[in-house]
mmCIF file of C-alpha atoms (C1' of nucleotides) in Angstrom:
data_model
loop_
_atom_site.group_PDB
_atom_site.id
_atom_site.type_symbol
_atom_site.label_atom_id
_atom_site.label_comp_id
_atom_site.label_asym_id
_atom_site.label_seq_id
_atom_site.Cartn_x
_atom_site.Cartn_y
_atom_site.Cartn_z
ATOM 1 C CA MET A 39 -17.996 19.159 21.687
ATOM 2 C CA PHE A 40 -18.602 19.291 17.908
ATOM 3 C CA ASP A 41 -21.401 18.331 15.572
ATOM 4 C CA MET A 42 -21.298 14.543 15.992
ATOM 5 C CA ALA A 43 -24.149 14.225 13.541
ATOM 6 C CA ASP A 44 -22.133 12.235 11.073
ATOM 7 C CA PRO A 45 -20.240 9.667 12.917
ATOM 8 C CA THR A 46 -18.001 8.870 9.903
ATOM 9 C CA GLU A 47 -16.771 12.414 9.454
ATOM 10 C CA THR A 48 -13.016 12.746 9.106
ATOM 11 C CA PRO A 49 -11.196 14.710 11.727
ATOM 12 C CA PRO A 50 -10.814 18.265 10.589
ATOM 13 C CA ALA A 51 -7.091 18.307 11.740
ATOM 14 C CA LEU A 52 -6.495 15.750 9.087
ATOM 15 C CA LEU A 53 -8.526 17.395 6.400
ATOM 16 C CA GLU A 54 -6.418 20.423 6.807
ATOM 17 C CA LEU A 55 -3.443 18.401 5.887
ATOM 18 C CA THR A 56 -2.988 18.590 1.966
ATOM 19 C CA THR A 57 -0.730 15.543 2.245
ATOM 20 C CA TYR A 58 -3.547 13.632 4.018
ATOM 21 C CA LEU A 59 -5.963 14.406 1.243
ATOM 22 C CA LEU A 60 -3.346 13.578 -1.387
ATOM 23 C CA SER A 61 -2.650 10.108 0.079
ATOM 24 C CA ARG A 62 -6.244 9.366 0.590
ATOM 25 C CA VAL A 63 -7.498 10.520 -2.891
ATOM 26 C CA GLY A 64 -4.347 8.907 -4.511
ATOM 27 C CA LYS A 65 -4.946 5.499 -2.778
ATOM 28 C CA ASP A 66 -8.594 5.556 -3.839
ATOM 29 C CA ALA A 67 -7.707 6.240 -7.476
ATOM 30 C CA ARG A 68 -5.024 3.505 -7.304
ATOM 31 C CA ASN A 69 -7.294 0.890 -5.798
ATOM 32 C CA ARG A 70 -10.011 1.449 -8.160
ATOM 33 C CA LEU A 71 -7.780 0.963 -11.230
ATOM 34 C CA ALA A 72 -6.088 -1.954 -9.494
ATOM 35 C CA GLU A 73 -9.335 -3.579 -8.970
ATOM 36 C CA LEU A 74 -10.266 -3.279 -12.663
ATOM 37 C CA LEU A 75 -6.964 -4.587 -13.742
ATOM 38 C CA ALA A 76 -7.160 -7.565 -11.269
ATOM 39 C CA ALA A 77 -10.226 -8.717 -13.118
ATOM 40 C CA ASP A 78 -7.867 -9.306 -15.992
ATOM 41 C CA GLY A 79 -5.076 -10.766 -13.929
ATOM 42 C CA LEU A 80 -3.045 -7.625 -14.260
ATOM 43 C CA ARG A 81 -1.322 -5.267 -11.829
ATOM 44 C CA LEU A 82 -0.530 -1.526 -12.129
ATOM 45 C CA HIS A 83 3.063 -2.140 -13.113
ATOM 46 C CA HIS A 84 1.931 -4.267 -16.048
ATOM 47 C CA HIS A 85 0.263 -1.132 -17.382
ATOM 48 C CA ALA A 86 3.281 0.970 -16.515
ATOM 49 C CA ALA A 87 5.594 -1.551 -18.456
ATOM 50 C CA LEU A 88 3.531 -1.481 -21.562
ATOM 51 C CA ALA A 89 3.324 2.276 -21.415
ATOM 52 C CA ALA A 90 7.062 2.692 -21.038
ATOM 53 C CA LEU A 91 7.657 0.333 -24.086
ATOM 54 C CA ALA A 92 5.184 2.246 -26.108
ATOM 55 C CA ASP A 93 6.598 5.666 -25.204
ATOM 56 C CA PHE A 94 10.342 4.918 -25.349
ATOM 57 C CA GLY A 95 10.647 1.874 -27.574
ATOM 58 C CA PRO A 96 12.290 -1.552 -26.783
ATOM 59 C CA HIS A 97 14.104 -1.873 -23.487
ATOM 60 C CA THR A 98 16.435 -4.284 -21.903
ATOM 61 C CA GLN A 99 14.784 -5.948 -18.962
ATOM 62 C CA ARG A 100 17.346 -4.160 -16.757
ATOM 63 C CA ASP A 101 16.640 -0.760 -18.268
ATOM 64 C CA LEU A 102 12.957 -1.201 -17.860
ATOM 65 C CA ALA A 103 13.311 -2.147 -14.256
ATOM 66 C CA THR A 104 15.324 0.888 -13.649
ATOM 67 C CA ARG A 105 12.915 3.135 -15.483
ATOM 68 C CA LEU A 106 9.922 1.703 -13.444
ATOM 69 C CA ARG A 107 11.881 1.653 -10.166
ATOM 70 C CA LEU A 108 11.200 -2.102 -9.940
ATOM 71 C CA ASP A 109 13.355 -4.901 -8.705
ATOM 72 C CA PRO A 110 14.885 -6.671 -11.775
ATOM 73 C CA SER A 111 13.637 -9.898 -10.323
ATOM 74 C CA ASP A 112 10.135 -8.642 -10.012
ATOM 75 C CA LEU A 113 10.105 -7.249 -13.472
ATOM 76 C CA ALA A 114 11.229 -10.453 -14.935
ATOM 77 C CA LYS A 115 8.080 -12.113 -13.396
ATOM 78 C CA ALA A 116 5.903 -9.359 -14.860
ATOM 79 C CA ALA A 117 7.571 -9.628 -18.249
ATOM 80 C CA ASP A 118 6.912 -13.334 -18.146
ATOM 81 C CA GLN A 119 3.215 -12.877 -17.941
ATOM 82 C CA LEU A 120 3.118 -10.132 -20.470
ATOM 83 C CA ALA A 121 5.017 -12.242 -23.005
ATOM 84 C CA ALA A 122 2.905 -15.249 -22.238
ATOM 85 C CA ALA A 123 -0.113 -13.118 -23.020
ATOM 86 C CA GLY A 124 1.403 -11.962 -26.221
ATOM 87 C CA TRP A 125 1.642 -8.369 -25.351
ATOM 88 C CA LEU A 126 5.385 -8.154 -25.860
ATOM 89 C CA ASP A 127 8.251 -9.987 -27.400
ATOM 90 C CA ARG A 128 11.254 -11.133 -25.507
ATOM 91 C CA THR A 129 14.185 -11.686 -27.692
ATOM 92 C CA ARG A 130 17.708 -12.404 -26.867
ATOM 93 C CA ASP A 131 20.081 -9.552 -27.936
ATOM 94 C CA PRO A 132 22.458 -11.177 -30.427
ATOM 95 C CA ALA A 133 25.242 -8.663 -29.615
ATOM 96 C CA ASP A 134 25.110 -9.660 -25.776
ATOM 97 C CA ARG A 135 23.365 -12.817 -25.319
ATOM 98 C CA ARG A 136 22.758 -12.190 -21.649
ATOM 99 C CA ARG A 137 20.256 -9.484 -22.477
ATOM 100 C CA LEU A 138 16.736 -9.836 -23.240
ATOM 101 C CA THR A 139 15.122 -7.100 -25.412
ATOM 102 C CA LEU A 140 11.486 -6.368 -24.668
ATOM 103 C CA THR A 141 9.373 -4.997 -27.474
ATOM 104 C CA LEU A 142 5.716 -4.164 -27.558
ATOM 105 C CA THR A 143 3.795 -6.304 -30.005
ATOM 106 C CA PRO A 144 0.785 -4.842 -31.973
ATOM 107 C CA ALA A 145 -1.413 -6.898 -29.745
ATOM 108 C CA GLY A 146 0.142 -5.272 -26.739
ATOM 109 C CA ALA A 147 -0.338 -1.854 -28.214
ATOM 110 C CA THR A 148 -4.055 -2.680 -28.547
ATOM 111 C CA ARG A 149 -4.132 -3.962 -25.050
ATOM 112 C CA LEU A 150 -2.400 -0.839 -23.823
ATOM 113 C CA ALA A 151 -5.071 1.402 -25.398
ATOM 114 C CA GLU A 152 -7.653 -0.530 -23.525
ATOM 115 C CA LEU A 153 -5.837 -0.077 -20.261
ATOM 116 C CA ASP A 154 -5.473 3.551 -20.931
ATOM 117 C CA ALA A 155 -9.154 3.816 -21.548
ATOM 118 C CA LEU A 156 -9.765 1.989 -18.231
ATOM 119 C CA ALA A 157 -7.444 4.472 -16.509
ATOM 120 C CA ARG A 158 -9.322 7.363 -18.060
ATOM 121 C CA ASP A 159 -12.596 6.037 -16.879
ATOM 122 C CA VAL A 160 -11.356 5.742 -13.306
ATOM 123 C CA GLN A 161 -9.941 9.213 -13.702
ATOM 124 C CA ASP A 162 -13.283 10.623 -14.676
ATOM 125 C CA ALA A 163 -14.942 8.952 -11.761
ATOM 126 C CA VAL A 164 -12.504 10.223 -9.285
ATOM 127 C CA LEU A 165 -12.262 13.842 -10.661
ATOM 128 C CA ALA A 166 -16.027 14.089 -11.284
ATOM 129 C CA PRO A 167 -16.585 16.971 -8.797
ATOM 130 C CA LEU A 168 -14.139 19.173 -10.830
ATOM 131 C CA THR A 169 -14.711 21.144 -13.917
ATOM 132 C CA ALA A 170 -12.402 20.560 -17.022
ATOM 133 C CA ALA A 171 -10.652 23.771 -16.128
ATOM 134 C CA GLU A 172 -10.115 22.740 -12.464
ATOM 135 C CA ARG A 173 -8.810 19.383 -13.561
ATOM 136 C CA ALA A 174 -6.222 21.144 -15.804
ATOM 137 C CA VAL A 175 -5.186 23.231 -12.820
ATOM 138 C CA LEU A 176 -4.931 20.304 -10.561
ATOM 139 C CA HIS A 177 -2.877 18.363 -13.103
ATOM 140 C CA GLY A 178 -0.323 21.204 -13.631
ATOM 141 C CA LEU A 179 0.130 21.604 -9.810
ATOM 142 C CA LEU A 180 0.676 17.902 -9.426
ATOM 143 C CA LEU A 181 3.201 17.832 -12.154
ATOM 144 C CA ARG A 182 5.108 20.420 -10.411
ATOM 145 C CA VAL A 183 4.966 18.687 -7.119
ATOM 146 C CA HIS A 184 5.919 15.403 -8.826
ATOM 147 C CA GLY A 185 8.941 16.812 -10.694
ATOM 148 C CA MET B 198 12.442 7.366 -31.044
ATOM 149 C CA PHE B 199 12.458 9.743 -28.127
ATOM 150 C CA ASP B 200 15.081 11.465 -26.079
ATOM 151 C CA MET B 201 16.518 8.589 -24.084
ATOM 152 C CA ALA B 202 18.934 10.903 -22.346
ATOM 153 C CA ASP B 203 17.284 10.096 -18.854
ATOM 154 C CA PRO B 204 16.720 6.443 -18.591
ATOM 155 C CA THR B 205 14.692 6.897 -15.519
ATOM 156 C CA GLU B 206 12.165 9.208 -17.115
ATOM 157 C CA THR B 207 8.489 8.182 -16.477
ATOM 158 C CA PRO B 208 6.381 7.366 -19.512
ATOM 159 C CA PRO B 209 4.538 10.536 -20.708
ATOM 160 C CA ALA B 210 1.395 8.462 -21.128
ATOM 161 C CA LEU B 211 1.366 8.064 -17.426
ATOM 162 C CA LEU B 212 2.374 11.659 -16.570
ATOM 163 C CA GLU B 213 -0.806 12.627 -18.532
ATOM 164 C CA LEU B 214 -2.990 10.890 -16.013
ATOM 165 C CA THR B 215 -3.875 13.020 -13.116
ATOM 166 C CA THR B 216 -4.709 9.886 -11.225
ATOM 167 C CA TYR B 217 -1.272 8.525 -11.680
ATOM 168 C CA LEU B 218 0.373 11.653 -10.259
ATOM 169 C CA LEU B 219 -2.139 11.715 -7.447
ATOM 170 C CA SER B 220 -1.299 8.173 -6.505
ATOM 171 C CA ARG B 221 2.475 8.563 -6.860
ATOM 172 C CA VAL B 222 2.617 11.878 -4.920
ATOM 173 C CA GLY B 223 0.294 10.647 -2.240
ATOM 174 C CA LYS B 224 2.046 7.475 -1.825
ATOM 175 C CA ASP B 225 5.384 9.313 -1.419
ATOM 176 C CA ALA B 226 3.863 11.725 1.307
ATOM 177 C CA ARG B 227 2.283 8.786 3.038
ATOM 178 C CA ASN B 228 5.654 6.837 3.047
ATOM 179 C CA ARG B 229 7.584 9.814 4.310
ATOM 180 C CA LEU B 230 5.356 10.404 7.242
ATOM 181 C CA ALA B 231 4.992 6.661 7.945
ATOM 182 C CA GLU B 232 8.763 6.344 8.119
ATOM 183 C CA LEU B 233 9.035 9.180 10.668
ATOM 184 C CA LEU B 234 6.332 7.640 12.680
ATOM 185 C CA ALA B 235 7.925 4.266 12.564
ATOM 186 C CA ALA B 236 10.930 5.613 14.433
ATOM 187 C CA ASP B 237 8.612 5.964 17.355
ATOM 188 C CA GLY B 238 6.892 2.758 16.822
ATOM 189 C CA LEU B 239 3.811 4.458 15.506
ATOM 190 C CA ARG B 240 1.617 4.039 12.390
ATOM 191 C CA LEU B 241 -0.423 6.378 10.502
ATOM 192 C CA HIS B 242 -3.794 5.294 12.077
ATOM 193 C CA HIS B 243 -2.283 6.019 15.463
ATOM 194 C CA HIS B 244 -2.153 9.632 14.363
ATOM 195 C CA ALA B 245 -5.523 9.595 12.948
ATOM 196 C CA ALA B 246 -6.963 8.123 16.251
ATOM 197 C CA LEU B 247 -5.478 10.765 18.463
ATOM 198 C CA ALA B 248 -6.722 13.446 16.013
ATOM 199 C CA ALA B 249 -10.213 12.100 16.048
ATOM 200 C CA LEU B 250 -10.331 12.018 19.802
ATOM 201 C CA ALA B 251 -8.999 15.595 19.844
ATOM 202 C CA ASP B 252 -11.484 16.903 17.290
ATOM 203 C CA PHE B 253 -14.629 14.907 18.321
ATOM 204 C CA GLY B 254 -14.115 14.152 21.942
ATOM 205 C CA PRO B 255 -14.237 10.614 23.531
ATOM 206 C CA HIS B 256 -15.391 7.723 21.478
ATOM 207 C CA THR B 257 -16.494 4.191 21.956
ATOM 208 C CA GLN B 258 -13.870 1.842 20.276
ATOM 209 C CA ARG B 259 -16.674 0.821 17.957
ATOM 210 C CA ASP B 260 -17.398 4.349 16.992
ATOM 211 C CA LEU B 261 -13.804 5.337 16.507
ATOM 212 C CA ALA B 262 -13.176 2.237 14.351
ATOM 213 C CA THR B 263 -16.278 3.247 12.160
ATOM 214 C CA ARG B 264 -15.030 6.854 11.969
ATOM 215 C CA LEU B 265 -11.509 5.796 10.931
ATOM 216 C CA ARG B 266 -12.922 3.058 8.538
ATOM 217 C CA LEU B 267 -10.735 0.543 10.531
ATOM 218 C CA ASP B 268 -11.679 -3.036 11.513
ATOM 219 C CA PRO B 269 -12.775 -3.031 15.162
ATOM 220 C CA SER B 270 -10.188 -5.684 15.894
ATOM 221 C CA ASP B 271 -7.416 -3.775 14.337
ATOM 222 C CA LEU B 272 -8.427 -0.580 16.317
ATOM 223 C CA ALA B 273 -8.469 -2.532 19.671
ATOM 224 C CA LYS B 274 -4.743 -3.469 18.922
ATOM 225 C CA ALA B 275 -3.904 0.256 18.112
ATOM 226 C CA ALA B 276 -5.830 1.492 21.175
ATOM 227 C CA ASP B 277 -3.889 -0.970 23.316
ATOM 228 C CA GLN B 278 -0.529 0.559 22.275
ATOM 229 C CA LEU B 279 -1.830 4.143 22.709
ATOM 230 C CA ALA B 280 -3.245 3.398 26.114
ATOM 231 C CA ALA B 281 0.086 1.696 27.151
ATOM 232 C CA ALA B 282 1.945 4.620 26.085
ATOM 233 C CA GLY B 283 -0.369 6.818 28.169
ATOM 234 C CA TRP B 284 -1.738 8.927 25.272
ATOM 235 C CA LEU B 285 -5.286 7.887 25.937
ATOM 236 C CA ASP B 286 -7.464 6.491 28.741
ATOM 237 C CA ARG B 287 -9.573 3.507 28.325
ATOM 238 C CA THR B 288 -12.356 3.342 30.763
ATOM 239 C CA ARG B 289 -15.300 0.880 30.967
ATOM 240 C CA ASP B 290 -18.628 2.577 30.384
ATOM 241 C CA PRO B 291 -20.678 2.173 33.567
ATOM 242 C CA ALA B 292 -23.945 2.487 31.737
ATOM 243 C CA ASP B 293 -22.860 -0.359 29.297
ATOM 244 C CA ARG B 294 -20.085 -2.402 30.668
ATOM 245 C CA ARG B 295 -19.260 -3.994 27.309
ATOM 246 C CA ARG B 296 -18.136 -0.548 26.052
ATOM 247 C CA LEU B 297 -14.762 0.996 26.463
ATOM 248 C CA THR B 298 -14.569 4.747 26.177
ATOM 249 C CA LEU B 299 -11.457 6.160 24.712
ATOM 250 C CA THR B 300 -10.351 9.671 26.005
ATOM 251 C CA LEU B 301 -7.353 11.570 24.980
ATOM 252 C CA THR B 302 -5.061 12.377 27.911
ATOM 253 C CA PRO B 303 -3.054 15.637 28.329
ATOM 254 C CA ALA B 304 0.014 13.652 27.391
ATOM 255 C CA GLY B 305 -1.718 12.462 24.459
ATOM 256 C CA ALA B 306 -2.681 15.906 23.336
ATOM 257 C CA THR B 307 0.938 17.010 23.636
ATOM 258 C CA ARG B 308 2.032 13.934 21.623
ATOM 259 C CA LEU B 309 -0.541 14.737 19.028
ATOM 260 C CA ALA B 310 0.752 18.239 18.520
ATOM 261 C CA GLU B 311 4.209 16.628 18.052
ATOM 262 C CA LEU B 312 2.804 14.357 15.398
ATOM 263 C CA ASP B 313 0.991 17.263 13.751
ATOM 264 C CA ALA B 314 4.216 19.148 13.504
ATOM 265 C CA LEU B 315 5.725 16.108 11.869
ATOM 266 C CA ALA B 316 3.081 15.909 9.374
ATOM 267 C CA ARG B 317 3.493 19.688 8.539
ATOM 268 C CA ASP B 318 7.228 19.101 8.001
ATOM 269 C CA VAL B 319 6.543 16.324 5.560
ATOM 270 C CA GLN B 320 3.939 18.503 3.785
ATOM 271 C CA ASP B 321 6.429 21.343 3.569
ATOM 272 C CA ALA B 322 9.028 19.053 1.916
ATOM 273 C CA VAL B 323 6.448 17.516 -0.576
ATOM 274 C CA LEU B 324 4.859 20.690 -1.572
ATOM 275 C CA ALA B 325 8.116 22.605 -1.645
ATOM 276 C CA PRO B 326 7.833 23.368 -5.432
ATOM 277 C CA LEU B 327 4.559 25.321 -4.878
ATOM 278 C CA THR B 328 3.931 28.810 -3.566
ATOM 279 C CA ALA B 329 1.614 29.371 -0.731
ATOM 280 C CA ALA B 330 -1.137 30.564 -3.013
ATOM 281 C CA GLU B 331 -0.688 27.371 -5.219
ATOM 282 C CA ARG B 332 -0.802 25.202 -2.103
ATOM 283 C CA ALA B 333 -4.076 26.856 -1.195
ATOM 284 C CA VAL B 334 -5.469 26.056 -4.602
ATOM 285 C CA LEU B 335 -4.288 22.542 -4.606
ATOM 286 C CA HIS B 336 -5.849 21.957 -1.189
ATOM 287 C CA GLY B 337 -9.205 23.351 -2.206
ATOM 288 C CA LEU B 338 -9.356 21.132 -5.291
ATOM 289 C CA LEU B 339 -8.466 18.126 -3.296
ATOM 290 C CA LEU B 340 -11.117 18.819 -0.674
ATOM 291 C CA ARG B 341 -13.654 18.943 -3.460
ATOM 292 C CA VAL B 342 -12.334 15.693 -4.872
ATOM 293 C CA HIS B 343 -12.411 14.051 -1.536
ATOM 294 C CA GLY B 344 -15.730 15.027 -0.467
ATOM 295 C "C1'" DT C 95 42.789 -18.039 -20.701
ATOM 296 C "C1'" DC C 96 41.232 -16.975 -16.232
ATOM 297 C "C1'" DC C 97 39.037 -13.713 -13.289
ATOM 298 C "C1'" DT C 98 35.518 -10.327 -12.546
ATOM 299 C "C1'" DA C 99 31.345 -8.285 -13.554
ATOM 300 C "C1'" DT C 100 26.745 -8.251 -15.429
ATOM 301 C "C1'" DA C 101 21.756 -10.011 -17.156
ATOM 302 C "C1'" DG C 102 18.063 -12.651 -15.955
ATOM 303 C "C1'" DT C 103 15.633 -15.669 -12.935
ATOM 304 C "C1'" DG C 104 13.768 -18.922 -9.282
ATOM 305 C "C1'" DG C 105 12.720 -18.862 -4.896
ATOM 306 C "C1'" DG C 106 12.474 -17.018 -1.225
ATOM 307 C "C1'" DT C 107 11.675 -13.105 3.027
ATOM 308 C "C1'" DC C 108 9.382 -9.264 5.438
ATOM 309 C "C1'" DC C 109 5.925 -5.861 6.134
ATOM 310 C "C1'" DA C 110 1.475 -3.302 6.200
ATOM 311 C "C1'" DG C 111 -3.270 -3.219 5.166
ATOM 312 C "C1'" DA C 112 -7.588 -5.298 5.092
ATOM 313 C "C1'" DC C 113 -10.182 -8.605 6.419
ATOM 314 C "C1'" DC C 114 -12.437 -12.365 9.221
ATOM 315 C "C1'" DC C 115 -13.921 -15.701 12.739
ATOM 316 C "C1'" DA C 116 -14.659 -17.466 17.398
ATOM 317 C "C1'" DC C 117 -15.032 -16.368 21.978
ATOM 318 C "C1'" DG C 118 -16.332 -14.296 26.693
ATOM 319 C "C1'" DA C 119 -18.727 -10.661 28.704
ATOM 320 C "C1'" DT C 120 -22.636 -8.075 28.712
ATOM 321 C "C1'" DT C 121 -27.111 -5.995 27.476
ATOM 322 C "C1'" DC C 122 -31.771 -6.036 25.462
ATOM 323 C "C1'" DG C 123 -36.119 -7.501 23.658
ATOM 324 C "C1'" DC C 124 -39.685 -10.326 24.800
ATOM 325 C "C1'" DG D 102 -35.346 -15.077 32.732
ATOM 326 C "C1'" DC D 103 -33.802 -16.573 28.038
ATOM 327 C "C1'" DG D 104 -32.435 -16.205 23.624
ATOM 328 C "C1'" DA D 105 -30.468 -12.867 20.338
ATOM 329 C "C1'" DA D 106 -27.632 -9.244 19.463
ATOM 330 C "C1'" DT D 107 -23.510 -6.298 20.617
ATOM 331 C "C1'" DC D 108 -18.638 -4.881 22.333
ATOM 332 C "C1'" DG D 109 -14.124 -5.827 22.659
ATOM 333 C "C1'" DT D 110 -10.413 -8.957 21.631
ATOM 334 C "C1'" DG D 111 -6.980 -12.806 20.410
ATOM 335 C "C1'" DG D 112 -5.435 -15.093 16.839
ATOM 336 C "C1'" DG D 113 -5.558 -15.846 12.759
ATOM 337 C "C1'" DT D 114 -5.499 -15.329 6.812
ATOM 338 C "C1'" DC D 115 -4.616 -13.172 2.339
ATOM 339 C "C1'" DT D 116 -2.781 -9.724 -0.585
ATOM 340 C "C1'" DG D 117 0.469 -6.558 -2.760
ATOM 341 C "C1'" DG D 118 4.830 -4.191 -2.548
ATOM 342 C "C1'" DA D 119 9.514 -4.149 -1.888
ATOM 343 C "C1'" DC D 120 13.452 -6.445 -1.266
ATOM 344 C "C1'" DC D 121 17.174 -9.913 -1.389
ATOM 345 C "C1'" DC D 122 20.223 -13.847 -2.373
ATOM 346 C "C1'" DA D 123 22.048 -17.658 -5.070
ATOM 347 C "C1'" DC D 124 22.800 -19.376 -9.372
ATOM 348 C "C1'" DT D 125 23.389 -19.950 -14.517
ATOM 349 C "C1'" DA D 126 24.844 -17.909 -18.707
ATOM 350 C "C1'" DT D 127 27.435 -14.714 -20.841
ATOM 351 C "C1'" DA D 128 30.795 -11.019 -21.636
ATOM 352 C "C1'" DG D 129 34.977 -8.403 -21.068
ATOM 353 C "C1'" DG D 130 39.600 -7.002 -19.285
ATOM 354 C "C1'" DA D 131 44.285 -8.263 -17.954
#
DNA sequence: TCCTATAGTGGGTCCAGACCCACGATTCGC
DNA sequence: GCGAATCGTGGGTCTGGACCCACTATAGGA
């Protein structure tokens, strides 16, 4: 019926779907980075949390959970680990003693830089088939789609 | 420090990562389609299985599992449901009675067309911000990355 | 002051995806 | 023909993600 030479070939009907490619490539990138982070006992949302604190400054746990679209309970657990590792400070807000303010520590900033480098490595590997110009185009399009 | 106007804004450091956008957009597309399929009790690999049978003709269960990068055991379960619904025939290969040959039924082809339409709808929604020309560019780049 | 609402947290549930092992049936190499 | 390999399959496990509830501590309004 077709050229069955390669028995692992993906159905053309799927390859025609941009969303199929999107989810396949995206999942691959995600998995690669997740695996690298797992070696250090970290997950992707740990990286996101550190990045958010670096980019926007200190957050209440509630606020950070909202920003990262995480359940407050789950974020509490993540913050636990990050604080235990010394990447962030968790201080009780004196104005409202229910609140905990999360602040990136210098050590956390250093760690974040390492994680960013890791993410760049994965990105270079995933986008290897593209030229720099093509990567820029891809990035621009994805930004529009994401927005 | 920044414009904190929108407390749900994603950290710029992450938006700069193409792989971050890729996995976020991809997961979104995946979830949307998965949700639609779930209404009919189907999963994404059901769609993939039907598409593979349509594009490449009948397969042994083993071969189909290999092509879809699924565990043979998991594919057996999926084939069960598809056969029960009448979308495919499962016949014992007379030449090797261990093998089961999966063949798309006419009803299955019809169903597949419906699923494809569903996938196109999701794609239109996800890629709404892009023009047709831009979508073509995006598709081409993703094909290169995927290959 | 008392009542209600909110922040954080511990301890769960539920689901999908990926995997894996053991087994019966069958085939194939020798 | 017999032992080794292979196909399908039932019945698991393990992981991550998303979610949810109950509870304590605290704050704030009437």
